Amino acid sequence: MTIHKILAIEPDGLFQNFLRELLTDNFELDCVENWHDAQSYMKEAPTSCVILTEQVPDAEYPEVLSTFKKMDIPVIMVSGSSDESLALEATKLGALDYHTKESLSPRTLQSSLNHVIDLHLALQRESQRQAAMASPALSSSCSFLNWPALHFPALASFCNGQLCIFQL
């Protein structure tokens, strides 16, 4: 059984404890309160996924999402707001899933983490496979996901909060 290391960037200690209660033995959760601490943590520990809130005290979440995207680390955005425009913006900037804090339950969070980690690993494997084939016709980026050089023909869409990949 694989233990996935999860980093949560969340300034609220009570919500950090809530996240810890939601996760099972398959996940090891570490929490930091700000972007500076997250950057230090990332230099020391490999991470399977990041849980990010839009309330990062020392940075703007778009900057944080962009950095994790460049580092090829999947992100789940969690917000206290049910504003659909925030969810859309977060996913356009690279978040692979989005939840409101009120909607989180053990099943929801664990399912989301498993889904995002599995999707990320599948995308990495497919990207590596296609890169090995070195086909110029498949080397364009998937602009809908806004994820550079995925190297596979697919259409991605969000359906009821879930990322759906349709193989072409």
Short mmCIF file of C-alpha atoms in Angstrom, two decimals:
data_model
loop_
_atom_site.label_atom_id
_atom_site.label_comp_id
_atom_site.label_asym_id
_atom_site.label_seq_id
_atom_site.Cartn_x
_atom_site.Cartn_y
_atom_site.Cartn_z
CA MET A 1 0.00 0.00 0.00
CA THR A 2 1.37 3.37 -1.04
CA ILE A 3 1.34 6.21 1.46
CA HIS A 4 0.85 9.54 -0.30
CA LYS A 5 2.41 12.65 1.22
CA ILE A 6 -0.02 15.55 1.09
CA LEU A 7 0.86 19.16 1.82
CA ALA A 8 -1.91 21.51 2.93
CA ILE A 9 -1.29 25.25 2.77
CA GLU A 10 -3.87 26.52 5.23
CA PRO A 11 -3.44 29.33 7.78
CA ASP A 12 -6.36 28.17 9.99
CA GLY A 13 -5.21 25.66 12.61
CA LEU A 14 -8.76 24.41 13.17
CA PHE A 15 -9.17 23.61 9.49
CA GLN A 16 -5.75 21.91 9.48
CA ASN A 17 -7.01 19.62 12.27
CA PHE A 18 -10.23 19.01 10.35
CA LEU A 19 -8.20 17.90 7.30
CA ARG A 20 -6.16 15.54 9.48
CA GLU A 21 -9.38 13.95 10.78
CA LEU A 22 -10.66 13.41 7.24
CA LEU A 23 -7.71 11.41 5.96
CA THR A 24 -7.02 7.70 6.45
CA ASP A 25 -3.82 5.76 6.80
CA ASN A 26 -3.20 5.97 3.03
CA PHE A 27 -2.24 9.62 3.37
CA GLU A 28 0.36 11.45 5.39
CA LEU A 29 -0.70 15.08 5.81
CA ASP A 30 1.68 17.90 6.59
CA CYS A 31 0.33 21.42 7.05
CA VAL A 32 1.97 24.79 6.67
CA GLU A 33 0.41 28.17 7.28
CA ASN A 34 1.93 30.24 4.48
CA TRP A 35 3.66 30.23 1.11
CA HIS A 36 7.14 30.82 2.55
CA ASP A 37 6.85 27.70 4.72
CA ALA A 38 5.44 25.72 1.77
CA GLN A 39 8.43 26.62 -0.38
CA SER A 40 10.82 25.52 2.37
CA TYR A 41 8.87 22.29 2.85
CA MET A 42 8.91 21.50 -0.88
CA LYS A 43 12.72 21.68 -0.95
CA GLU A 44 12.90 18.95 1.70
CA ALA A 45 10.00 16.57 1.10
CA PRO A 46 8.53 14.98 -2.03
CA THR A 47 4.79 15.57 -2.21
CA SER A 48 2.06 13.63 -4.04
CA CYS A 49 -0.49 16.45 -3.96
CA VAL A 50 -1.13 19.88 -2.46
CA ILE A 51 -4.33 21.08 -0.84
CA LEU A 52 -4.45 24.84 -1.29
CA THR A 53 -6.85 27.47 -0.01
CA GLU A 54 -7.26 30.85 -1.66
CA GLN A 55 -6.35 32.51 1.65
CA VAL A 56 -2.55 32.17 1.54
CA PRO A 57 -1.28 34.92 3.88
CA ASP A 58 1.94 35.84 2.08
CA ALA A 59 1.06 35.18 -1.59
CA GLU A 60 -1.76 35.26 -4.09
CA TYR A 61 -3.18 31.84 -4.92
CA PRO A 62 -2.75 32.31 -8.72
CA GLU A 63 1.02 32.70 -8.17
CA VAL A 64 1.06 29.61 -5.93
CA LEU A 65 -0.93 27.53 -8.45
CA SER A 66 1.41 28.60 -11.25
CA THR A 67 4.46 27.58 -9.24
CA PHE A 68 3.07 24.14 -8.42
CA LYS A 69 2.11 23.67 -12.05
CA LYS A 70 5.69 24.41 -13.11
CA MET A 71 6.90 21.94 -10.46
CA ASP A 72 4.46 19.34 -11.87
CA ILE A 73 2.72 18.84 -8.52
CA PRO A 74 -1.06 18.38 -8.60
CA VAL A 75 -3.22 20.76 -6.58
CA ILE A 76 -6.69 20.51 -5.08
CA MET A 77 -8.16 23.92 -4.36
CA VAL A 78 -10.35 24.27 -1.27
CA SER A 79 -12.30 27.45 -0.60
CA GLY A 80 -14.69 28.86 1.92
CA SER A 81 -16.56 30.41 -1.00
CA SER A 82 -18.99 28.66 -3.31
CA ASP A 83 -18.23 31.21 -6.03
CA GLU A 84 -18.17 29.31 -9.34
CA SER A 85 -15.90 31.92 -10.94
CA LEU A 86 -13.22 31.13 -8.34
CA ALA A 87 -13.52 27.42 -9.14
CA LEU A 88 -13.23 28.11 -12.85
CA GLU A 89 -10.25 30.42 -12.39
CA ALA A 90 -8.48 27.91 -10.14
CA THR A 91 -8.92 25.08 -12.62
CA LYS A 92 -7.76 27.27 -15.49
CA LEU A 93 -4.64 28.09 -13.48
CA GLY A 94 -3.86 24.43 -12.90
CA ALA A 95 -5.88 23.08 -9.97
CA LEU A 96 -7.05 19.56 -10.84
CA ASP A 97 -10.02 19.66 -8.47
CA TYR A 98 -11.99 22.20 -6.45
CA HIS A 99 -14.10 21.85 -3.31
CA THR A 100 -15.79 24.17 -0.87
CA LYS A 101 -14.78 23.67 2.75
CA GLU A 102 -18.39 22.93 3.64
CA SER A 103 -18.58 20.08 1.10
CA LEU A 104 -15.58 18.18 2.45
CA SER A 105 -16.15 14.82 4.06
CA PRO A 106 -13.72 11.92 4.55
CA ARG A 107 -15.10 10.19 1.46
CA THR A 108 -15.05 13.35 -0.69
CA LEU A 109 -11.50 14.36 0.22
CA GLN A 110 -10.04 10.85 -0.01
CA SER A 111 -11.77 10.24 -3.33
CA SER A 112 -10.57 13.57 -4.67
CA LEU A 113 -6.98 12.93 -3.57
CA ASN A 114 -6.97 9.43 -5.07
CA HIS A 115 -8.52 10.71 -8.30
CA VAL A 116 -6.11 13.65 -8.67
CA ILE A 117 -3.02 11.59 -7.83
CA ASP A 118 -4.07 8.78 -10.20
CA LEU A 119 -4.89 11.27 -12.96
CA HIS A 120 -1.58 13.06 -12.50
CA LEU A 121 0.38 9.80 -12.65
CA ALA A 122 -1.55 8.67 -15.74
CA LEU A 123 -0.89 12.01 -17.46
CA GLN A 124 2.82 11.73 -16.62
CA ARG A 125 3.02 8.17 -17.98
CA GLU A 126 1.14 9.10 -21.15
CA SER A 127 3.27 12.19 -21.64
CA GLN A 128 6.45 10.13 -21.26
CA ARG A 129 5.14 7.47 -23.63
CA GLN A 130 4.20 10.02 -26.26
CA ALA A 131 7.46 11.91 -25.84
CA ALA A 132 9.32 8.66 -26.44
CA MET A 133 7.39 8.26 -29.67
CA ALA A 134 8.47 11.83 -30.56
CA SER A 135 5.56 12.41 -32.91
CA PRO A 136 5.41 16.10 -33.89
CA ALA A 137 1.67 15.79 -34.53
CA LEU A 138 1.04 15.01 -30.86
CA SER A 139 3.44 17.47 -29.24
CA SER A 140 1.04 20.40 -28.98
CA SER A 141 -0.27 21.47 -25.63
CA CYS A 142 -3.78 20.82 -24.36
CA SER A 143 -4.98 24.40 -24.02
CA PHE A 144 -8.28 23.42 -22.38
CA LEU A 145 -6.41 22.02 -19.38
CA ASN A 146 -3.80 24.74 -19.74
CA TRP A 147 -1.18 22.06 -19.05
CA PRO A 148 1.85 22.30 -21.35
CA ALA A 149 2.95 19.44 -23.59
CA LEU A 150 0.62 16.69 -22.46
CA HIS A 151 1.44 14.85 -25.70
CA PHE A 152 -1.78 12.92 -26.06
CA PRO A 153 -4.97 13.47 -28.00
CA ALA A 154 -7.70 14.02 -25.44
CA LEU A 155 -10.47 16.39 -24.53
CA ALA A 156 -10.82 17.33 -20.89
CA SER A 157 -13.88 18.76 -19.22
CA PHE A 158 -15.20 19.31 -15.72
CA CYS A 159 -18.45 17.46 -15.05
CA ASN A 160 -20.11 18.05 -11.68
CA GLY A 161 -16.80 19.01 -10.10
CA GLN A 162 -14.94 16.02 -11.54
CA LEU A 163 -12.28 16.20 -14.25
CA CYS A 164 -13.33 13.95 -17.13
CA ILE A 165 -10.87 12.88 -19.83
CA PHE A 166 -12.27 11.74 -23.14
CA GLN A 167 -9.76 9.88 -25.28
CA LEU A 168 -10.00 10.87 -28.96
#
